[in-house]
C-alpha cells in the first residue's frame, strides 16, 4: 500500500506567504506543522501545530516525527543597502536566514518525507537574482544561493523527491511593509511592473500549493512570479 502523508512542514507559517500557504493547505484538509518565532493566527486550529524556532539562532531545530508530504521554507529578508555600506555582518545574516537555514531545515526533516507518495520540497528565491537591481547585493547573493541549492537538491534527490523554488517580485507581505507604506511608494511599485501592480501573498500561495500537490513531473525549476519585472519590457 502507498505511504500517503497528509502533513506539510512549513517554516515561516505565521505570516506572509507562509501563512497564506498554510491556511490554504488546511482548507484542503492537510495538516501543517509550522515553525516560526511566534505562533501566528493559525495557532489553536485542529490541523495546525506550532513549533517555536528562530532561524537566525544556533538552537537545534525542533524534533518532528510525523511523516510529511512536503517541506516548505518561507523565511527570508529584504536587505537594501548601497554596496559601499554593506558590512560582513549584513551579508552573513542575509545568507544565513535565506540560504543556510533553508539547507539545515531540509537536512533536519528530509527523513520525514522519505518513502512517502510523491514528496516535494519548495524554497523561495527573489526576482533580484536574475534582474540586476540597485541596493540588492546581499539579497541577490543569498537568493542566488537558494536557486543553486534548489537545482543541486533536485538532482541529488530525483526521482524520489521533487525540489522547486518560487522567485517572486515585490509582494504585499509584512516583510515588505516598509516599501508599501505610503501612496507614493505604492504607485511607484506598481509602475515598476509591466502588469502595473505588485504581488499578493494569496496569489503566490496558490502557485505554491499547486507546485506541492499537483505538479508531479516538475522538479529543478525556479518559477518567476514577478508581474513581468525583469521578464518583459513595456
GROMACS .gro file of N, CA, C and O in nm, residues 69-173:
model
  420
   69UNK      N    1   0.427   1.508   0.362
   69UNK     CA    2   0.418   1.505   0.216
   69UNK      C    3   0.514   1.605   0.152
   69UNK      O    4   0.544   1.596   0.034
   70UNK      N    5   0.560   1.703   0.232
   70UNK     CA    6   0.650   1.801   0.174
   70UNK      C    7   0.706   1.898   0.277
   70UNK      O    8   0.656   1.907   0.389
   71UNK      N    9   0.811   1.968   0.235
   71UNK     CA   10   0.878   2.068   0.318
   71UNK      C   11   0.876   2.201   0.245
   71UNK      O   12   0.902   2.207   0.124
   72UNK      N   13   0.846   2.308   0.318
   72UNK     CA   14   0.843   2.442   0.258
   72UNK      C   15   0.920   2.537   0.348
   72UNK      O   16   0.892   2.546   0.468
   73UNK      N   17   1.018   2.608   0.289
   73UNK     CA   18   1.095   2.705   0.366
   73UNK      C   19   1.064   2.845   0.314
   73UNK      O   20   1.102   2.882   0.203
   74UNK      N   21   0.992   2.923   0.396
   74UNK     CA   22   0.948   3.057   0.356
   74UNK      C   23   1.026   3.174   0.417
   74UNK      O   24   1.020   3.285   0.362
   75UNK      N   25   1.094   3.158   0.531
   75UNK     CA   26   1.159   3.275   0.592
   75UNK      C   27   1.256   3.343   0.497
   75UNK      O   28   1.324   3.278   0.416
   76UNK      N   29   1.260   3.474   0.504
   76UNK     CA   30   1.352   3.549   0.418
   76UNK      C   31   1.367   3.690   0.470
   76UNK      O   32   1.308   3.728   0.572
   77UNK      N   33   1.446   3.768   0.401
   77UNK     CA   34   1.469   3.907   0.441
   77UNK      C   35   1.490   3.992   0.317
   77UNK      O   36   1.520   3.941   0.209
   78UNK      N   37   1.470   4.121   0.332
   78UNK     CA   38   1.498   4.217   0.225
   78UNK      C   39   1.604   4.313   0.276
   78UNK      O   40   1.576   4.404   0.354
   79UNK      N   41   1.727   4.288   0.238
   79UNK     CA   42   1.838   4.373   0.278
   79UNK      C   43   1.867   4.473   0.165
   79UNK      O   44   1.914   4.435   0.058
   80UNK      N   45   1.833   4.598   0.187
   80UNK     CA   46   1.854   4.702   0.086
   80UNK      C   47   1.958   4.801   0.137
   80UNK      O   48   1.931   4.882   0.227
   81UNK      N   49   2.078   4.793   0.082
   81UNK     CA   50   2.185   4.883   0.121
   81UNK      C   51   2.277   4.908   0.002
   81UNK      O   52   2.300   4.817  -0.079
   82UNK      N   53   2.331   5.029  -0.010
   82UNK     CA   54   2.432   5.053  -0.114
   82UNK      C   55   2.551   4.961  -0.095
   82UNK      O   56   2.585   4.924   0.019
   83UNK      N   57   2.613   4.924  -0.203
   83UNK     CA   58   2.727   4.833  -0.199
   83UNK      C   59   2.833   4.878  -0.100
   83UNK      O   60   2.886   4.798  -0.022
   84UNK      N   61   2.865   5.007  -0.099
   84UNK     CA   62   2.972   5.060  -0.014
   84UNK      C   63   2.939   5.050   0.135
   84UNK      O   64   3.029   5.053   0.219
   85UNK      N   65   2.812   5.038   0.170
   85UNK     CA   66   2.772   5.036   0.310
   85UNK      C   67   2.743   4.896   0.363
   85UNK      O   68   2.715   4.877   0.481
   86UNK      N   69   2.751   4.796   0.276
   86UNK     CA   70   2.725   4.659   0.321
   86UNK      C   71   2.838   4.610   0.411
   86UNK      O   72   2.955   4.618   0.374
   87UNK      N   73   2.803   4.559   0.526
   87UNK     CA   74   2.902   4.503   0.616
   87UNK      C   75   2.906   4.351   0.602
   87UNK      O   76   2.813   4.290   0.549
   88UNK      N   77   3.011   4.291   0.652
   88UNK     CA   78   3.021   4.146   0.652
   88UNK      C   79   2.906   4.086   0.733
   88UNK      O   80   2.850   3.982   0.696
   89UNK      N   81   2.870   4.153   0.841
   89UNK     CA   82   2.758   4.105   0.924
   89UNK      C   83   2.627   4.109   0.846
   89UNK      O   84   2.546   4.016   0.856
   90UNK      N   85   2.605   4.214   0.767
   90UNK     CA   86   2.485   4.223   0.684
   90UNK      C   87   2.476   4.103   0.590
   90UNK      O   88   2.370   4.038   0.578
   91UNK      N   89   2.586   4.076   0.523
   91UNK     CA   90   2.588   3.968   0.425
   91UNK      C   91   2.570   3.832   0.492
   91UNK      O   92   2.491   3.748   0.448
   92UNK      N   93   2.644   3.810   0.601
   92UNK     CA   94   2.634   3.680   0.670
   92UNK      C   95   2.494   3.654   0.723
   92UNK      O   96   2.441   3.543   0.712
   93UNK      N   97   2.432   3.759   0.780
   93UNK     CA   98   2.297   3.743   0.834
   93UNK      C   99   2.197   3.712   0.724
   93UNK      O  100   2.109   3.626   0.739
   94UNK      N  101   2.211   3.780   0.611
   94UNK     CA  102   2.119   3.759   0.499
   94UNK      C  103   2.133   3.620   0.441
   94UNK      O  104   2.034   3.552   0.412
   95UNK      N  105   2.257   3.576   0.422
   95UNK     CA  106   2.280   3.442   0.367
   95UNK      C  107   2.235   3.335   0.466
   95UNK      O  108   2.176   3.232   0.427
   96UNK      N  109   2.260   3.356   0.595
   96UNK     CA  110   2.219   3.259   0.696
   96UNK      C  111   2.069   3.236   0.694
   96UNK      O  112   2.021   3.122   0.689
   97UNK      N  113   1.991   3.345   0.699
   97UNK     CA  114   1.845   3.331   0.707
   97UNK      C  115   1.786   3.275   0.578
   97UNK      O  116   1.699   3.188   0.582
   98UNK      N  117   1.833   3.323   0.465
   98UNK     CA  118   1.771   3.286   0.338
   98UNK      C  119   1.819   3.153   0.283
   98UNK      O  120   1.738   3.079   0.224
   99UNK      N  121   1.946   3.122   0.298
   99UNK     CA  122   2.002   3.005   0.232
   99UNK      C  123   2.051   2.896   0.328
   99UNK      O  124   2.008   2.781   0.319
  100UNK      N  125   2.140   2.932   0.420
  100UNK     CA  126   2.196   2.831   0.510
  100UNK      C  127   2.088   2.765   0.594
  100UNK      O  128   2.085   2.641   0.609
  101UNK      N  129   1.998   2.845   0.649
  101UNK     CA  130   1.891   2.790   0.731
  101UNK      C  131   1.796   2.703   0.649
  101UNK      O  132   1.740   2.605   0.701
  102UNK      N  133   1.779   2.736   0.521
  102UNK     CA  134   1.696   2.653   0.434
  102UNK      C  135   1.759   2.515   0.416
  102UNK      O  136   1.690   2.411   0.422
  103UNK      N  137   1.890   2.512   0.396
  103UNK     CA  138   1.961   2.384   0.384
  103UNK      C  139   1.948   2.302   0.512
  103UNK      O  140   1.916   2.182   0.508
  104UNK      N  141   1.970   2.365   0.627
  104UNK     CA  142   1.962   2.293   0.755
  104UNK      C  143   1.820   2.243   0.782
  104UNK      O  144   1.801   2.134   0.837
  105UNK      N  145   1.721   2.321   0.740
  105UNK     CA  146   1.581   2.281   0.754
  105UNK      C  147   1.553   2.154   0.673
  105UNK      O  148   1.493   2.058   0.724
  106UNK      N  149   1.599   2.151   0.549
  106UNK     CA  150   1.579   2.033   0.465
  106UNK      C  151   1.654   1.913   0.522
  106UNK      O  152   1.600   1.801   0.528
  107UNK      N  153   1.777   1.934   0.564
  107UNK     CA  154   1.854   1.823   0.622
  107UNK      C  155   1.783   1.764   0.744
  107UNK      O  156   1.778   1.641   0.761
  108UNK      N  157   1.728   1.851   0.828
  108UNK     CA  158   1.664   1.806   0.951
  108UNK      C  159   1.540   1.721   0.924
  108UNK      O  160   1.517   1.621   0.992
  109UNK      N  161   1.461   1.761   0.824
  109UNK     CA  162   1.331   1.697   0.805
  109UNK      C  163   1.321   1.613   0.678
  109UNK      O  164   1.212   1.566   0.644
  110UNK      N  165   1.432   1.591   0.611
  110UNK     CA  166   1.429   1.509   0.490
  110UNK      C  167   1.377   1.368   0.518
  110UNK      O  168   1.301   1.311   0.438
  111UNK      N  169   1.416   1.313   0.632
  111UNK     CA  170   1.370   1.178   0.666
  111UNK      C  171   1.217   1.172   0.681
  111UNK      O  172   1.157   1.067   0.660
  112UNK      N  173   1.156   1.285   0.716
  112UNK     CA  174   1.010   1.287   0.734
  112UNK      C  175   0.935   1.265   0.604
  112UNK      O  176   0.821   1.218   0.604
  113UNK      N  177   0.996   1.303   0.491
  113UNK     CA  178   0.927   1.289   0.363
  113UNK      C  179   0.976   1.170   0.281
  113UNK      O  180   0.918   1.140   0.176
  114UNK      N  181   1.081   1.105   0.328
  114UNK     CA  182   1.132   0.989   0.256
  114UNK      C  183   1.030   0.875   0.262
  114UNK      O  184   0.966   0.851   0.363
  115UNK      N  185   1.017   0.805   0.150
  115UNK     CA  186   0.929   0.688   0.140
  115UNK      C  187   0.782   0.722   0.155
  115UNK      O  188   0.701   0.637   0.192
  116UNK      N  189   0.744   0.847   0.126
  116UNK     CA  190   0.604   0.883   0.118
  116UNK      C  191   0.569   0.905  -0.029
  116UNK      O  192   0.658   0.917  -0.115
  117UNK      N  193   0.442   0.913  -0.061
  117UNK     CA  194   0.400   0.925  -0.200
  117UNK      C  195   0.425   1.066  -0.254
  117UNK      O  196   0.374   1.163  -0.200
  118UNK      N  197   0.507   1.075  -0.359
  118UNK     CA  198   0.533   1.200  -0.430
  118UNK      C  199   0.568   1.316  -0.339
  118UNK      O  200   0.504   1.422  -0.342
  119UNK      N  201   0.671   1.304  -0.257
  119UNK     CA  202   0.709   1.415  -0.168
  119UNK      C  203   0.775   1.529  -0.245
  119UNK      O  204   0.832   1.508  -0.353
  120UNK      N  205   0.767   1.649  -0.190
  120UNK     CA  206   0.825   1.764  -0.258
  120UNK      C  207   0.882   1.863  -0.159
  120UNK      O  208   0.841   1.868  -0.042
  121UNK      N  209   0.976   1.944  -0.208
  121UNK     CA  210   1.039   2.050  -0.130
  121UNK      C  211   1.023   2.179  -0.208
  121UNK      O  212   1.044   2.182  -0.329
  122UNK      N  213   0.987   2.286  -0.138
  122UNK     CA  214   0.970   2.415  -0.203
  122UNK      C  215   1.045   2.523  -0.127
  122UNK      O  216   1.029   2.537  -0.005
  123UNK      N  217   1.128   2.598  -0.198
  123UNK     CA  218   1.204   2.709  -0.140
  123UNK      C  219   1.161   2.840  -0.207
  123UNK      O  220   1.087   2.839  -0.304
  124UNK      N  221   1.212   2.951  -0.155
  124UNK     CA  222   1.176   3.082  -0.211
  124UNK      C  223   1.300   3.162  -0.245
  124UNK      O  224   1.388   3.183  -0.162
  125UNK      N  225   1.305   3.209  -0.369
  125UNK     CA  226   1.412   3.295  -0.418
  125UNK      C  227   1.358   3.437  -0.431
  125UNK      O  228   1.268   3.476  -0.357
  126UNK      N  229   1.410   3.512  -0.527
  126UNK     CA  230   1.368   3.651  -0.546
  126UNK      C  231   1.394   3.694  -0.690
  126UNK      O  232   1.487   3.645  -0.756
  127UNK      N  233   1.312   3.787  -0.738
  127UNK     CA  234   1.333   3.845  -0.869
  127UNK      C  235   1.471   3.908  -0.880
  127UNK      O  236   1.527   3.922  -0.990
  128UNK      N  237   1.529   3.947  -0.767
  128UNK     CA  238   1.658   4.018  -0.767
  128UNK      C  239   1.774   3.931  -0.814
  128UNK      O  240   1.880   3.983  -0.850
  129UNK      N  241   1.757   3.798  -0.816
  129UNK     CA  242   1.866   3.710  -0.859
  129UNK      C  243   1.894   3.727  -1.008
  129UNK      O  244   2.009   3.734  -1.050
  130UNK      N  245   1.789   3.733  -1.088
  130UNK     CA  246   1.806   3.736  -1.234
  130UNK      C  247   1.780   3.873  -1.295
  130UNK      O  248   1.788   3.889  -1.416
  131UNK      N  249   1.746   3.969  -1.211
  131UNK     CA  250   1.723   4.106  -1.258
  131UNK      C  251   1.812   4.199  -1.177
  131UNK      O  252   1.794   4.212  -1.056
  132UNK      N  253   1.911   4.260  -1.240
  132UNK     CA  254   2.000   4.349  -1.166
  132UNK      C  255   1.924   4.467  -1.108
  132UNK      O  256   1.863   4.544  -1.181
  133UNK      N  257   1.930   4.481  -0.977
  133UNK     CA  258   1.856   4.586  -0.908
  133UNK      C  259   1.949   4.656  -0.808
  133UNK      O  260   2.013   4.589  -0.727
  134UNK      N  261   1.955   4.788  -0.810
  134UNK     CA  262   2.042   4.859  -0.717
  134UNK      C  263   2.007   4.826  -0.571
  134UNK      O  264   1.889   4.806  -0.538
  135UNK      N  265   2.108   4.823  -0.487
  135UNK     CA  266   2.095   4.806  -0.343
  135UNK      C  267   2.052   4.664  -0.300
  135UNK      O  268   2.024   4.641  -0.183
  136UNK      N  269   2.046   4.570  -0.394
  136UNK     CA  270   2.001   4.434  -0.364
  136UNK      C  271   2.117   4.334  -0.358
  136UNK      O  272   2.095   4.214  -0.370
  137UNK      N  273   2.239   4.381  -0.339
  137UNK     CA  274   2.354   4.292  -0.347
  137UNK      C  275   2.344   4.173  -0.251
  137UNK      O  276   2.358   4.057  -0.292
  138UNK      N  277   2.320   4.199  -0.123
  138UNK     CA  278   2.314   4.089  -0.025
  138UNK      C  279   2.198   3.996  -0.052
  138UNK      O  280   2.211   3.873  -0.045
  139UNK      N  281   2.083   4.054  -0.086
  139UNK     CA  282   1.965   3.972  -0.115
  139UNK      C  283   1.989   3.885  -0.238
  139UNK      O  284   1.956   3.765  -0.238
  140UNK      N  285   2.046   3.943  -0.343
  140UNK     CA  286   2.071   3.866  -0.465
  140UNK      C  287   2.172   3.754  -0.440
  140UNK      O  288   2.157   3.643  -0.493
  141UNK      N  289   2.274   3.781  -0.359
  141UNK     CA  290   2.371   3.677  -0.325
  141UNK      C  291   2.303   3.561  -0.252
  141UNK      O  292   2.323   3.444  -0.286
  142UNK      N  293   2.223   3.594  -0.152
  142UNK     CA  294   2.159   3.492  -0.070
  142UNK      C  295   2.058   3.411  -0.149
  142UNK      O  296   2.055   3.288  -0.142
  143UNK      N  297   1.974   3.481  -0.225
  143UNK     CA  298   1.871   3.410  -0.301
  143UNK      C  299   1.931   3.336  -0.420
  143UNK      O  300   1.878   3.234  -0.465
  144UNK      N  301   2.045   3.386  -0.471
  144UNK     CA  302   2.116   3.309  -0.573
  144UNK      C  303   2.162   3.175  -0.518
  144UNK      O  304   2.158   3.073  -0.588
  145UNK      N  305   2.205   3.176  -0.392
  145UNK     CA  306   2.242   3.051  -0.327
  145UNK      C  307   2.122   2.958  -0.314
  145UNK      O  308   2.135   2.835  -0.327
  146UNK      N  309   2.005   3.015  -0.289
  146UNK     CA  310   1.882   2.934  -0.279
  146UNK      C  311   1.854   2.865  -0.413
  146UNK      O  312   1.818   2.747  -0.417
  147UNK      N  313   1.871   2.938  -0.523
  147UNK     CA  314   1.846   2.877  -0.653
  147UNK      C  315   1.946   2.767  -0.683
  147UNK      O  316   1.911   2.662  -0.738
  148UNK      N  317   2.072   2.789  -0.646
  148UNK     CA  318   2.171   2.683  -0.663
  148UNK      C  319   2.139   2.562  -0.577
  148UNK      O  320   2.153   2.447  -0.621
  149UNK      N  321   2.094   2.587  -0.454
  149UNK     CA  322   2.055   2.479  -0.364
  149UNK      C  323   1.937   2.401  -0.422
  149UNK      O  324   1.934   2.276  -0.416
  150UNK      N  325   1.842   2.472  -0.480
  150UNK     CA  326   1.726   2.407  -0.540
  150UNK      C  327   1.767   2.309  -0.649
  150UNK      O  328   1.723   2.194  -0.652
  151UNK      N  329   1.853   2.355  -0.739
  151UNK     CA  330   1.895   2.270  -0.850
  151UNK      C  331   1.979   2.151  -0.803
  151UNK      O  332   1.961   2.038  -0.851
  152UNK      N  333   2.069   2.176  -0.708
  152UNK     CA  334   2.154   2.068  -0.659
  152UNK      C  335   2.072   1.960  -0.587
  152UNK      O  336   2.094   1.840  -0.607
  153UNK      N  337   1.978   2.003  -0.504
  153UNK     CA  338   1.895   1.905  -0.433
  153UNK      C  339   1.803   1.832  -0.529
  153UNK      O  340   1.777   1.712  -0.512
  154UNK      N  341   1.751   1.903  -0.629
  154UNK     CA  342   1.665   1.837  -0.727
  154UNK      C  343   1.739   1.724  -0.797
  154UNK      O  344   1.684   1.616  -0.821
  155UNK      N  345   1.865   1.749  -0.832
  155UNK     CA  346   1.946   1.647  -0.898
  155UNK      C  347   1.976   1.530  -0.804
  155UNK      O  348   1.964   1.413  -0.842
  156UNK      N  349   2.011   1.562  -0.681
  156UNK     CA  350   2.050   1.457  -0.587
  156UNK      C  351   1.932   1.372  -0.539
  156UNK      O  352   1.948   1.252  -0.517
  157UNK      N  353   1.817   1.434  -0.526
  157UNK     CA  354   1.702   1.362  -0.468
  157UNK      C  355   1.610   1.299  -0.572
  157UNK      O  356   1.517   1.227  -0.535
  158UNK      N  357   1.630   1.329  -0.701
  158UNK     CA  358   1.550   1.265  -0.805
  158UNK      C  359   1.584   1.116  -0.812
  158UNK      O  360   1.699   1.079  -0.789
  159UNK      N  361   1.488   1.029  -0.840
  159UNK     CA  362   1.348   1.058  -0.875
  159UNK      C  363   1.253   1.052  -0.756
  159UNK      O  364   1.132   1.055  -0.774
  160UNK      N  365   1.307   1.046  -0.635
  160UNK     CA  366   1.221   1.023  -0.519
  160UNK      C  367   1.153   1.149  -0.466
  160UNK      O  368   1.043   1.142  -0.412
  161UNK      N  369   1.221   1.264  -0.477
  161UNK     CA  370   1.169   1.389  -0.420
  161UNK      C  371   1.179   1.499  -0.523
  161UNK      O  372   1.284   1.516  -0.586
  162UNK      N  373   1.072   1.575  -0.541
  162UNK     CA  374   1.074   1.692  -0.629
  162UNK      C  375   1.119   1.814  -0.549
  162UNK      O  376   1.077   1.833  -0.435
  163UNK      N  377   1.203   1.898  -0.611
  163UNK     CA  378   1.253   2.020  -0.545
  163UNK      C  379   1.238   2.138  -0.641
  163UNK      O  380   1.292   2.134  -0.753
  164UNK      N  381   1.166   2.241  -0.599
  164UNK     CA  382   1.145   2.359  -0.681
  164UNK      C  383   1.153   2.485  -0.596
  164UNK      O  384   1.159   2.478  -0.472
  165UNK      N  385   1.151   2.599  -0.662
  165UNK     CA  386   1.153   2.728  -0.592
  165UNK      C  387   1.062   2.826  -0.664
  165UNK      O  388   1.033   2.812  -0.783
  166UNK      N  389   1.018   2.925  -0.590
  166UNK     CA  390   0.941   3.036  -0.644
  166UNK      C  391   1.023   3.163  -0.623
  166UNK      O  392   1.077   3.186  -0.515
  167UNK      N  393   1.033   3.245  -0.728
  167UNK     CA  394   1.107   3.371  -0.719
  167UNK      C  395   1.010   3.487  -0.742
  167UNK      O  396   0.989   3.529  -0.856
  168UNK      N  397   0.950   3.540  -0.637
  168UNK     CA  398   0.854   3.649  -0.655
  168UNK      C  399   0.924   3.784  -0.670
  168UNK      O  400   1.037   3.803  -0.629
  169UNK      N  401   0.852   3.878  -0.729
  169UNK     CA  402   0.890   4.018  -0.721
  169UNK      C  403   0.825   4.075  -0.595
  169UNK      O  404   0.775   3.999  -0.510
  170UNK      N  405   0.822   4.205  -0.581
  170UNK     CA  406   0.768   4.269  -0.462
  170UNK      C  407   0.626   4.220  -0.435
  170UNK      O  408   0.539   4.225  -0.522
  171UNK      N  409   0.606   4.171  -0.313
  171UNK     CA  410   0.477   4.114  -0.272
  171UNK      C  411   0.431   4.181  -0.145
  171UNK      O  412   0.511   4.210  -0.055
  172UNK      N  413   0.302   4.204  -0.135
  172UNK     CA  414   0.244   4.273  -0.019
  172UNK      C  415   0.242   4.180   0.101
  172UNK      O  416   0.146   4.106   0.124
  173UNK      N  417   0.350   4.180   0.177
  173UNK     CA  418   0.364   4.099   0.298
  173UNK      C  419   0.415   4.188   0.410
  173UNK      O  420   0.464   4.299   0.386
   0.00000   0.00000   0.00000
